[in-house]
Coordinates of C-alpha atoms in Angstrom, one line a residue:
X1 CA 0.0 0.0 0.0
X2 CA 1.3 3.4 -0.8
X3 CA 2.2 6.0 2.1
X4 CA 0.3 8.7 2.1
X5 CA -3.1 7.5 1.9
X6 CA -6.0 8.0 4.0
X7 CA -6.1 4.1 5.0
X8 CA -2.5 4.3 6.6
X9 CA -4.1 5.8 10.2
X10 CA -6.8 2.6 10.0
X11 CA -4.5 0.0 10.1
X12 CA -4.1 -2.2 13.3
X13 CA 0.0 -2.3 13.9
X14 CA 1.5 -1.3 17.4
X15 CA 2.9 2.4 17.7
X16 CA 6.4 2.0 18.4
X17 CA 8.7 3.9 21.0
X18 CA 11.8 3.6 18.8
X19 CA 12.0 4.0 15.0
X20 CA 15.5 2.9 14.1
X21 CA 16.1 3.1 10.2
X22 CA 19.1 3.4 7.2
X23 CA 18.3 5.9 4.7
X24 CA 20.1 4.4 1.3
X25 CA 20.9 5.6 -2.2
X26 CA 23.2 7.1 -5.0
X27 CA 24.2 10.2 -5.0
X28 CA 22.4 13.6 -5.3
X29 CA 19.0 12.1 -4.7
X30 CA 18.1 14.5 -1.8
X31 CA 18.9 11.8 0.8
X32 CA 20.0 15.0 3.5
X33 CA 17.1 16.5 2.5
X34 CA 15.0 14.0 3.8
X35 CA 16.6 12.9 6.6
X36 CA 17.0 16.1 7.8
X37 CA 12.7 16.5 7.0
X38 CA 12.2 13.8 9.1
X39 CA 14.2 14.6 12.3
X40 CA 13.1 18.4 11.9
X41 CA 16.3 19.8 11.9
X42 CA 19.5 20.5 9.4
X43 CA 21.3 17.7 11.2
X44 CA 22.9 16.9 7.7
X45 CA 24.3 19.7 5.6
X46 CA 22.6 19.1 2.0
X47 CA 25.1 19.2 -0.3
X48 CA 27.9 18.0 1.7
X49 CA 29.4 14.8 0.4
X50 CA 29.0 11.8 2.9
X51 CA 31.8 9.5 2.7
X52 CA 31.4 7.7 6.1
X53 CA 28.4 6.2 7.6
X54 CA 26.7 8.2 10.2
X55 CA 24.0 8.1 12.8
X56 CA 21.7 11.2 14.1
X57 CA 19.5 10.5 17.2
X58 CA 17.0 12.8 18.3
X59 CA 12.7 12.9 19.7
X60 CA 9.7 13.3 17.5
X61 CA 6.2 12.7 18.8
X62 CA 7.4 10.9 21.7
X63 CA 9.4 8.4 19.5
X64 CA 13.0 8.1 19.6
X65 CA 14.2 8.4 16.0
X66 CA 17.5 6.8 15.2
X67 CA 18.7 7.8 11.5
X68 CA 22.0 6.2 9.7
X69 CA 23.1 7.9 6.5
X70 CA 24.8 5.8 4.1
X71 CA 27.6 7.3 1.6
X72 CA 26.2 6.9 -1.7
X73 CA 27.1 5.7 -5.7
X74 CA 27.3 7.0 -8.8
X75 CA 23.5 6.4 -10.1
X76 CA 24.8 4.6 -13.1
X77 CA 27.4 2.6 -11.7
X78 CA 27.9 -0.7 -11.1
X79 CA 28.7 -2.2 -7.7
X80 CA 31.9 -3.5 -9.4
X81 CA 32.6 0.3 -10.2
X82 CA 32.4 1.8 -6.9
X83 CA 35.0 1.9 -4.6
X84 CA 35.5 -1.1 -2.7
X85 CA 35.7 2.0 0.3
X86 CA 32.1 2.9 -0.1
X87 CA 31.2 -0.8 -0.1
X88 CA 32.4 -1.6 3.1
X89 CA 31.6 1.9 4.7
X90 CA 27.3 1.0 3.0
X91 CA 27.7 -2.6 5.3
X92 CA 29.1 -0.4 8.0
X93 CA 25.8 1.0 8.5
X94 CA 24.9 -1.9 10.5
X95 CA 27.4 -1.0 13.0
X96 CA 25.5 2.2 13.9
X97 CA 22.4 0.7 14.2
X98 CA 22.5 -3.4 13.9
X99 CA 18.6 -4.2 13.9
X100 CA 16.9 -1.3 11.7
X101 CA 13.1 -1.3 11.3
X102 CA 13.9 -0.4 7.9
X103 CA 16.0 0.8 5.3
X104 CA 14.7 3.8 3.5
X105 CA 15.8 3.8 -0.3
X106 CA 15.9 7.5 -1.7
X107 CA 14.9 8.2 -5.4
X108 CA 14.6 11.8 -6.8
X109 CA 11.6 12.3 -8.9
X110 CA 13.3 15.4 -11.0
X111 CA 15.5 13.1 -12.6
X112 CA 14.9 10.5 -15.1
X113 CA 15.3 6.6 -14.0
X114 CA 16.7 4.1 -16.4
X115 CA 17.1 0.5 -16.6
X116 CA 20.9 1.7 -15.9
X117 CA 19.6 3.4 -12.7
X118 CA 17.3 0.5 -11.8
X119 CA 20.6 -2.1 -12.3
X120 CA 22.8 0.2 -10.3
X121 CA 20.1 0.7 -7.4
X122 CA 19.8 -3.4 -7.6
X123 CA 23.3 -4.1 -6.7
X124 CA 24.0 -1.9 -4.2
X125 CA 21.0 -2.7 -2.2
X126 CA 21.8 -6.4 -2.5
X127 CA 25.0 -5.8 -0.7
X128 CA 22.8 -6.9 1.9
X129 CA 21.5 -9.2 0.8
X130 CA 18.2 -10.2 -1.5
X131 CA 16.3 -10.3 1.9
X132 CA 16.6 -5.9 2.1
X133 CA 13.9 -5.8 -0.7
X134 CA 11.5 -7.0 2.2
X135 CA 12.6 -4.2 4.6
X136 CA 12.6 -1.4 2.4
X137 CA 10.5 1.6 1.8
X138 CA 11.2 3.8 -0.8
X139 CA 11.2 7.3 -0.3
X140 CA 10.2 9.8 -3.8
X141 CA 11.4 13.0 -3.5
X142 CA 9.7 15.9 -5.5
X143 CA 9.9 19.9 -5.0
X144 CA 7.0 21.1 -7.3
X145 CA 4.7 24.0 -5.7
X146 CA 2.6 23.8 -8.9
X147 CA 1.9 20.6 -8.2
X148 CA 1.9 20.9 -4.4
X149 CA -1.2 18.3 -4.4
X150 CA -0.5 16.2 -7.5
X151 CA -1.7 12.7 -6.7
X152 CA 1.3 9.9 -5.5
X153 CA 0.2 7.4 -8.0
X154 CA 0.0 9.9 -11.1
X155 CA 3.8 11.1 -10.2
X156 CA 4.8 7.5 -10.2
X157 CA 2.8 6.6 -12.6
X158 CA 5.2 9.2 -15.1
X159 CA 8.5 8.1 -13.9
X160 CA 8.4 4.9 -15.4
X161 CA 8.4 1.1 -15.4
X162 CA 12.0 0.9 -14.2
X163 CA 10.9 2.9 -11.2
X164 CA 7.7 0.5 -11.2
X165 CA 10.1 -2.4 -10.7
X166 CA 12.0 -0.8 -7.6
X167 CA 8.5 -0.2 -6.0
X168 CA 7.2 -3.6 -6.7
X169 CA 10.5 -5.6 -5.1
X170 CA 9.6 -3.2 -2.1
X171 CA 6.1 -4.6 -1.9
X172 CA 4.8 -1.6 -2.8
X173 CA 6.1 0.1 -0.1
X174 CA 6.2 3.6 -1.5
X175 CA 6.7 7.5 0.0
X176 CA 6.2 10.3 -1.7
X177 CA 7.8 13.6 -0.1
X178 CA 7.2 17.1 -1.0
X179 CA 9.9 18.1 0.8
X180 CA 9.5 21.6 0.8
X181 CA 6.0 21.0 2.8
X182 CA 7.1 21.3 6.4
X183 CA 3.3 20.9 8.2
X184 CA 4.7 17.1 9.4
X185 CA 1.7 15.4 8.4
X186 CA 4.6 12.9 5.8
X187 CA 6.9 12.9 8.6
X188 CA 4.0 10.8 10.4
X189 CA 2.5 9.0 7.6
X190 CA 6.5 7.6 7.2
X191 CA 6.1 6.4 10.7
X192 CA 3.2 4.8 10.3
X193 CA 4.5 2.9 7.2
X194 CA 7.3 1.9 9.3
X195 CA 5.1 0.3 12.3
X196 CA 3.2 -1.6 9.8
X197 CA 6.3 -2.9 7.7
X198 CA 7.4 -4.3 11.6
X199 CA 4.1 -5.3 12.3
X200 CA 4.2 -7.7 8.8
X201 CA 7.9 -9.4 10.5
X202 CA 5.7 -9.6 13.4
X203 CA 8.3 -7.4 15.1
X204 CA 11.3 -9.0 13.4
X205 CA 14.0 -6.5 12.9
X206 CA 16.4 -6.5 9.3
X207 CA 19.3 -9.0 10.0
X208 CA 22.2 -9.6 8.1
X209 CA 24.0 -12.7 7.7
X210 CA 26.5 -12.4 10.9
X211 CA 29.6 -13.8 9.2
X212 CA 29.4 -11.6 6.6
X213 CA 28.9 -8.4 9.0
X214 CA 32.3 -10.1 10.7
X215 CA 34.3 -10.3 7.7
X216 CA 33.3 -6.8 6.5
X217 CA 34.4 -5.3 10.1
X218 CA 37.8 -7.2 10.4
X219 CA 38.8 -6.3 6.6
X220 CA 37.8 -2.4 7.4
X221 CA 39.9 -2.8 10.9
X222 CA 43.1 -3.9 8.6
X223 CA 42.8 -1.2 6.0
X224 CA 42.1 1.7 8.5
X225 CA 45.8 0.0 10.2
X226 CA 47.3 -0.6 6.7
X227 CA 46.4 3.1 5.4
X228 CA 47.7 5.0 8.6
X229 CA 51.0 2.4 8.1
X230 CA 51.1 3.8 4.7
X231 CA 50.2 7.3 5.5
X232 CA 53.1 7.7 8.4
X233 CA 55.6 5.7 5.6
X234 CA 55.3 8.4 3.3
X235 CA 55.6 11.4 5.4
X236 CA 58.5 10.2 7.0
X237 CA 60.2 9.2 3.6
X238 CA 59.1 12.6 2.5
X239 CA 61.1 14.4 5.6
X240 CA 64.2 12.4 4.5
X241 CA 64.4 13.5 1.9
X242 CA 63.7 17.5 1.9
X243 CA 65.9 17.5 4.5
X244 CA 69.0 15.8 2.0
X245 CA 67.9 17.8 -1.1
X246 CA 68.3 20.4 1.2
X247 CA 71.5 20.0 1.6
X248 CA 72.5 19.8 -1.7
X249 CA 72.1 22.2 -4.7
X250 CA 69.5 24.5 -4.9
X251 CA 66.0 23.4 -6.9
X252 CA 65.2 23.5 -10.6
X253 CA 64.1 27.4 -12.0
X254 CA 61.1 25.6 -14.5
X255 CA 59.5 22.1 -13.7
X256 CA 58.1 20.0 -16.7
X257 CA 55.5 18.2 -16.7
X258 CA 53.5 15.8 -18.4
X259 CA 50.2 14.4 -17.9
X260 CA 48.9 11.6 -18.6
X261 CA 45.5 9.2 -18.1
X262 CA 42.2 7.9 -19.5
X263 CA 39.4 10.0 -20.7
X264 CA 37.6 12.2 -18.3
X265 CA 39.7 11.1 -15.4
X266 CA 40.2 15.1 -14.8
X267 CA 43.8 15.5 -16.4
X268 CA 42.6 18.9 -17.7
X269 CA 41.5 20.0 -14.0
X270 CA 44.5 19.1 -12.6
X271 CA 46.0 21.5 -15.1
X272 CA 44.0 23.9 -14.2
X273 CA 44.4 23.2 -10.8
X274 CA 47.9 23.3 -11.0
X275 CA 47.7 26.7 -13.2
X276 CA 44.7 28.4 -11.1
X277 CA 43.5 28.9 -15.1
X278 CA 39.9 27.8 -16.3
X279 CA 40.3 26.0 -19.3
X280 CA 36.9 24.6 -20.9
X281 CA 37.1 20.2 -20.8
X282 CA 38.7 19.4 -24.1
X283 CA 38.1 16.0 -26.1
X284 CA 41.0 16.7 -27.9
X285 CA 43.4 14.4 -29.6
X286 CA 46.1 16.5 -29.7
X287 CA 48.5 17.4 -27.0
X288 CA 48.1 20.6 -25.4
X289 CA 50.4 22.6 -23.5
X290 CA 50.2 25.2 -21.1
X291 CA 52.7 27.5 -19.0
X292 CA 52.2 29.2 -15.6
X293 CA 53.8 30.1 -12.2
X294 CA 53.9 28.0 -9.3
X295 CA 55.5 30.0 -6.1
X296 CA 57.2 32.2 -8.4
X297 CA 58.6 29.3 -10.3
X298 CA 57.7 28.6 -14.0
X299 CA 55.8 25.1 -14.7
X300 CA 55.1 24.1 -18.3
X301 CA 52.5 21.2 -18.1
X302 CA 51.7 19.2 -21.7
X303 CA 47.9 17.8 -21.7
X304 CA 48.2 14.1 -23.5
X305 CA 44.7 13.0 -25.4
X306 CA 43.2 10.2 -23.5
X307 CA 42.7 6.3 -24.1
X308 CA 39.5 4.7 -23.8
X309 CA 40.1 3.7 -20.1
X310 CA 39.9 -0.3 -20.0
X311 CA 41.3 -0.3 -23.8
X312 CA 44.5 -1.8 -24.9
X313 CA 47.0 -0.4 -26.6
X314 CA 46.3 -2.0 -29.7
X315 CA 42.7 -0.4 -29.8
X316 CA 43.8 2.7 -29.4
X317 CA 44.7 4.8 -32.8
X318 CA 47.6 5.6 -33.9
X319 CA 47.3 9.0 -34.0
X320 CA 46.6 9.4 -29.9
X321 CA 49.3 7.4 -29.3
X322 CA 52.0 9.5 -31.5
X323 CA 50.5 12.3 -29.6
X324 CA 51.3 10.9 -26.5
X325 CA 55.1 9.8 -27.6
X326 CA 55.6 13.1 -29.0
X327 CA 54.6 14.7 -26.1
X328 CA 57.7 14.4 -24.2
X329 CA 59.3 16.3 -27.4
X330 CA 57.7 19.1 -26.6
X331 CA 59.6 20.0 -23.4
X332 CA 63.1 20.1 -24.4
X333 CA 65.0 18.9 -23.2
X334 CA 62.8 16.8 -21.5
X335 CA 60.0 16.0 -19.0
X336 CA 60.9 16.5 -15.1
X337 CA 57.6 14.3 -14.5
X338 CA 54.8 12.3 -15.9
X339 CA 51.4 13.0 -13.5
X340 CA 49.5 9.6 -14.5
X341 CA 46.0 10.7 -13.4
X342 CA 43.3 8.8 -12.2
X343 CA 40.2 9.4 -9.9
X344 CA 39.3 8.5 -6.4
X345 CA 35.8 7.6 -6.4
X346 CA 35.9 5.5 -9.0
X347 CA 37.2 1.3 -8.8
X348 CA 40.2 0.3 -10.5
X349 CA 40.0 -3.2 -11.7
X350 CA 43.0 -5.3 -13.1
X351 CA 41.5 -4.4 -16.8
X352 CA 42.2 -0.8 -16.0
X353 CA 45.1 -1.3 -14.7
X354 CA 46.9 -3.4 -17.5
X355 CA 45.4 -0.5 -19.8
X356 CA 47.2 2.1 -17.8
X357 CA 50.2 0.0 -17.9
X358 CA 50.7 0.0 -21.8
X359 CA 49.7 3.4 -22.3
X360 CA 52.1 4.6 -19.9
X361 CA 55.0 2.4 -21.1
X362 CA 54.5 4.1 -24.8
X363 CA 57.1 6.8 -22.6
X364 CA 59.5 3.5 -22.4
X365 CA 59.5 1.2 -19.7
X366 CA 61.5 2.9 -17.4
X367 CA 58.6 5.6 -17.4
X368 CA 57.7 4.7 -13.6
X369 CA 60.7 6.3 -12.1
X370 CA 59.4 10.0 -13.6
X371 CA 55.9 9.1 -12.2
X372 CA 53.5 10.3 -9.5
X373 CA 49.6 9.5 -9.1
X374 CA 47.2 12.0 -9.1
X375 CA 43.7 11.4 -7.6
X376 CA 41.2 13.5 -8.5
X377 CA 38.0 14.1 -6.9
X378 CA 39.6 15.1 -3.6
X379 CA 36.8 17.1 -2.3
X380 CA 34.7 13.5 -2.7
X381 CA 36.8 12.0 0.0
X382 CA 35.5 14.0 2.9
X383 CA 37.3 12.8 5.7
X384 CA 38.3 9.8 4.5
X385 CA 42.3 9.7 3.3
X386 CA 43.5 8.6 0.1
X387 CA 45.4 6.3 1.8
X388 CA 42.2 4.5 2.7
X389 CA 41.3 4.1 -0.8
X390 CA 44.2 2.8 -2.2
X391 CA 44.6 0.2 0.6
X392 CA 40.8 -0.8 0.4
X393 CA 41.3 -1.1 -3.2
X394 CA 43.3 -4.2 -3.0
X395 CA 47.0 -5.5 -5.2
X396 CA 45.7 -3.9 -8.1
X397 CA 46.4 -0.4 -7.3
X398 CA 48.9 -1.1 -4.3
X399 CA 50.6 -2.6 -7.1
X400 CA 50.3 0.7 -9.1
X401 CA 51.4 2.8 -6.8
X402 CA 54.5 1.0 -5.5
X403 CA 55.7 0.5 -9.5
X404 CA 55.9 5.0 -9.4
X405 CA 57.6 4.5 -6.2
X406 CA 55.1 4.6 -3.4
X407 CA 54.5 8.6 -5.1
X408 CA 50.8 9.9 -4.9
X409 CA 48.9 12.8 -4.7
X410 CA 45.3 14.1 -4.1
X411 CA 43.9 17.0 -5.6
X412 CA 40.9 18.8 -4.6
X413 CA 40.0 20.3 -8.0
X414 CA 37.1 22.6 -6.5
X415 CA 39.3 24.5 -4.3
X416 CA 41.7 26.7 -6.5
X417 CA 42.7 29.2 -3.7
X418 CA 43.9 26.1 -1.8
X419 CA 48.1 26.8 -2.9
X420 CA 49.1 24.3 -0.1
X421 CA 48.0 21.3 -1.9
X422 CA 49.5 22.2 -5.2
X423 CA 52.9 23.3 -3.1
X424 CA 53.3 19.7 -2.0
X425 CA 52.6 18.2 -5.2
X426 CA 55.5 20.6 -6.8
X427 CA 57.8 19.5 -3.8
X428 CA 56.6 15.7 -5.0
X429 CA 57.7 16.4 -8.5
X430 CA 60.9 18.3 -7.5
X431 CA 62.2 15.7 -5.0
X432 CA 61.6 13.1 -7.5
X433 CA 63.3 15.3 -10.4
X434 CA 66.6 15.7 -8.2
X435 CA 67.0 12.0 -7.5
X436 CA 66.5 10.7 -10.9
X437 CA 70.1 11.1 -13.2
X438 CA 68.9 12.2 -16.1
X439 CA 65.3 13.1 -17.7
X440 CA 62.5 11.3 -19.2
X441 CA 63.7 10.9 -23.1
X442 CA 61.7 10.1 -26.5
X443 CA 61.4 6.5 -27.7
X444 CA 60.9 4.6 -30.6
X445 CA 58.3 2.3 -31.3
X446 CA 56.5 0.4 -34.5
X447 CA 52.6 0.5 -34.1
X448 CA 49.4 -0.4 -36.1
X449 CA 46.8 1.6 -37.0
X450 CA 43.9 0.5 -34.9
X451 CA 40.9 2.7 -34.1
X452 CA 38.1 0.3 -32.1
X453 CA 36.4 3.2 -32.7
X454 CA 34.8 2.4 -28.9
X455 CA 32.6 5.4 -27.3
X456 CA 32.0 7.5 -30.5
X457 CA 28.4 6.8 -30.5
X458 CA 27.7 8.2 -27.0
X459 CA 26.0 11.3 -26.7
X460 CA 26.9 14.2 -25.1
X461 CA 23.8 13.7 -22.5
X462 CA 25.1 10.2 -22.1
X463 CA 29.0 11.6 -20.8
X464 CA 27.4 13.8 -18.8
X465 CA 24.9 11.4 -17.3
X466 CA 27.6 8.3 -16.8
X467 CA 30.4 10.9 -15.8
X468 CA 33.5 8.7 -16.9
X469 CA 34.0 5.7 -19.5
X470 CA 34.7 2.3 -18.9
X471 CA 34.3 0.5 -22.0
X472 CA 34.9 -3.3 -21.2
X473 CA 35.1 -5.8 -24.4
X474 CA 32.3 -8.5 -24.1
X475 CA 35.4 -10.9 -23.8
X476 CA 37.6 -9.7 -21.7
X477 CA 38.3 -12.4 -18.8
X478 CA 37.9 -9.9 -15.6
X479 CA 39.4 -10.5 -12.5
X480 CA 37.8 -12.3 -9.8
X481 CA 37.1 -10.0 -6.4
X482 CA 38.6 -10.8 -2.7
X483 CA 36.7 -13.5 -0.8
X484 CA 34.5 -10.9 1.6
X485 CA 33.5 -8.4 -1.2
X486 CA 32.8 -11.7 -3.9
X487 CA 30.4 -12.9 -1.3
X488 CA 29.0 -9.0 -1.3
X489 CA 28.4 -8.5 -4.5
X490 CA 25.6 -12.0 -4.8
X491 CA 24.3 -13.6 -2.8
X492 CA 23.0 -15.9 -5.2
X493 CA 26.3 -17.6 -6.1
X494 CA 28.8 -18.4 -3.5
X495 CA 31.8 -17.1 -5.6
X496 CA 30.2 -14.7 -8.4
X497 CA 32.6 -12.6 -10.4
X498 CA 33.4 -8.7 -8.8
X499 CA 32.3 -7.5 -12.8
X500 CA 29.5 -6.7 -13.7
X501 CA 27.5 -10.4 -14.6
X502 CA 27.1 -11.0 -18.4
X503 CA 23.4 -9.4 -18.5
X504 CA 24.6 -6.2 -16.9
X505 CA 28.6 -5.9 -18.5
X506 CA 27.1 -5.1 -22.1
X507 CA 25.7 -2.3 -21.6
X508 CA 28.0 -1.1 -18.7
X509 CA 30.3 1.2 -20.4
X510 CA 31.0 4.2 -17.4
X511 CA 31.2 7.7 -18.3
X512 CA 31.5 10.2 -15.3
X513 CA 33.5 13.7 -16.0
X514 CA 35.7 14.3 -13.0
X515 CA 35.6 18.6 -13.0

């Protein structure tokens, strides 16, 4: 039965003293907004990104309220494609409040919902298992004072069968805020559709398969230990060695720099980052080079086109990759540093990571010793490190990071006036610069024409919508995902793959632009 109807108040369920529930969903779906509607204060700051689980308590009609938000996805991703991070922190939920009345799944009614949003909502909620459908009540948010008393079922009814779907594996459990109405009488109705969703388990409270729960908790506990390990490894490396270049001559009077990465990982925000310039997003497949100040120092950074992230080399024309050999010609005498790029809210699977591999090694092989990470998306993180996400992340991009030399470096691209972060990624590039021999030099290599051609046919609403591309070929063989977040990701096969599964990978190419 919907919420919001007149025949919610003439139901027979017990009233209960405690409400205790986990409000769920992607990102940018007004998920503050409600919470912060149904506690009656601004305990969540709406538009502030939530990267850890949290809990609100507070008193409303003589119930105590418990509240746990969730950090949410992409709404197009995959499960696979979110960060293994936001995976564990969505199970760690439970630890805030281990036996919910109910999860509340939030859609937005202003945008559109695809059989790509329906997949993505799917999978994430099923981190919980299949059994969540049966606890869940989903909450449609609208803001339309024209429409101020527009029937439920008509704005349903518009947003679609995939929306339908959601609704249905709910039981029909459905609320639809106006949450710019602040008279309460939702607020209640909620409750009431809460009491009689408990009142259906006969009291029974969501729980989650203990083991699972366990496993989750111990392989947080070991990243949170292995990222401050790494965290404190770095900094003290980082002392050592100011304090011996110190000692020594004086630093360089220009740094070079080249950058590299997949499309729309944010290469030309960290240029402008870098610069404080504001250069429009370019698709270009040329190289593109710009000169500016840092600290009263001259830095000349070269833009390299991007791959198709997930692409080999071999599908990837020949044009882009002369571009990105000639690119270290265009810096006489040479390139100080190559910035290989990627973004922090965003998985990286062994597929993207051999891709990274031979597009970086069209510098030469011995490319890694000139090269430093750059996360984007820093202002995602909240107050989570990046340490955290590359240790949660597994071999793959452990691996990564210890071939360029344990070097990395987050960038929060939305705060220009922020000096102090670009200063220490100069310092990076500098320290790195004096203890190489020589600089990064042109090579030679023999390469066929090959244009897979893959992504051309997206439209510009579609890159904007996905935000980033991951185009997997149908037959790539994927890597398989750690035991814990394997036994995550379905709960219908004791070791499914951590890709997408065969009816899902087709159509999953990601786009998301990282500005």
């Amino acid at each position: 039965m919907e919420a919001g109807e007149d025949s919610d108040y003439h139901d027979n369920y017990t009233a209960l003293p405690e409400i205790k529930a986990i409000i769920i969903g992607s990102k940018a779906e007004y998920k503050c907004t409600a919470a912060n509607t149904i506690l009656s204060h601004t305990d969540w700051k709406v538009g502030k990104e939530i990267v850890k689980s949290e809990m609100k308590q507070t008193t409303i009609q003589n119930r105590s309220v418990t509240l746990v938000m969730t950090p949410g996805w992409w709404r197009s991703f995959t499960l696979a494609e979110s960060t293994k991070y936001i995976q564990m922190e969505i199970v760690h939920s439970l630890k805030h409040c281990p036996d919910p009345h109910a999860f509340l799944l939030v859609i937005s009614l202003h945008k559109p919902f695809t059989d790509m949003h329906l997949k993505s909502v799917v999978e994430h909620m099923e981190i919980f298992g299949e059994q969540i459908w049966n606890h869940t009540i989903v909450l449609l948010m609208y803001d339309n004072t024209e429409q101020r008393n527009a029937d439920s079922k008509q704005l349903i009814e518009r947003a679609g069968k995939e929306l339908d779907i959601v609704i249905k594996k709910c039981g029909n459990r459905v609320h639809v805020f106006n949450y710019t109405d602040s008279r309460g009488i939702n607020v209640e109705k909620l409750f009431h559709e809460i009491e009689r969703l408990v009142a259906e388990h006969q009291g029974q409270c969501f729980k989650i398969d203990s083991k699972l729960l366990e496993d989750m908790e111990e392989k947080r506990s070991t990243m949170e230990k292995q990222a401050k390990e790494r965290e404190n490894e770095v900094k003290t490396k980082m002392q050592s060695l100011k304090k011996c270049l110190t000692e020594r001559s004086c630093g360089f009077p220009e740094l070079r720099i080249v950058l590299m990465g997949g499309r729309f990982v944010g290469k030309t925000s960290v240029m402008n980052t870098i610069l404080k310039i504001k250069q429009e997003f370019s698709n270009s497949k040329k190289c593109v080079m710009r000169e500016g100040e840092v600290d009263k120092r001259k830095v000349i950074l070269i833009d390299t086109p991007g791959w198709w992230p997930y692409a080999s080399v071999k599908e990837t024309s020949e044009s882009v990759k002369q571009e990105i050999m000639s690119s270290v010609t265009m810096c006489p005498p040479g390139p100080h540093a190559v910035l290989l790029v990627l973004q922090s809210d965003v998985a990286f699977s062994e597929a993207q990571s051999r891709s990274v591999k031979e597009h970086m090694e069209l510098l030469g092989q011995n490319v890694w010793k000139y090269c430093i990470v750059v996360f984007t998306r820093g202002d995602w993180r909240g107050t989570s490190t990046i340490e955290e996400h590359i240790e949660s992340e597994g071999e793959t991009l452990q691996m990564l990071i210890n071939k360029c030399g344990n070097r990395y470096h987050i960038l929060n691209n939305m705060q220009w006036d922020d000096g102090i972060q670009v200063r220490e990624l100069m310092e990076k590039v500098e320290m790195m610069a004096r203890g190489n021999t020589d600089l990064l030099t042109p090579v030679e290599a023999a390469m066929e024409e090959t244009d897979s051609g893959w992504g051309s046919n997206w439209s510009d609403q579609d890159k904007l919508e996905r935000g980033s591309l991951k185009l997997d070929p149908p037959n790539r063989q994927m890597e398989s995902g750690d035991p814990f977040l394997t036994r995550v990701h379905s709960t219908k096969a004791a070791n499914s793959s951590r890709e997408p599964s065969s009816d899902y990978g087709a159509l999953h190419a990601v786009l998301r632009l990282a500005l």
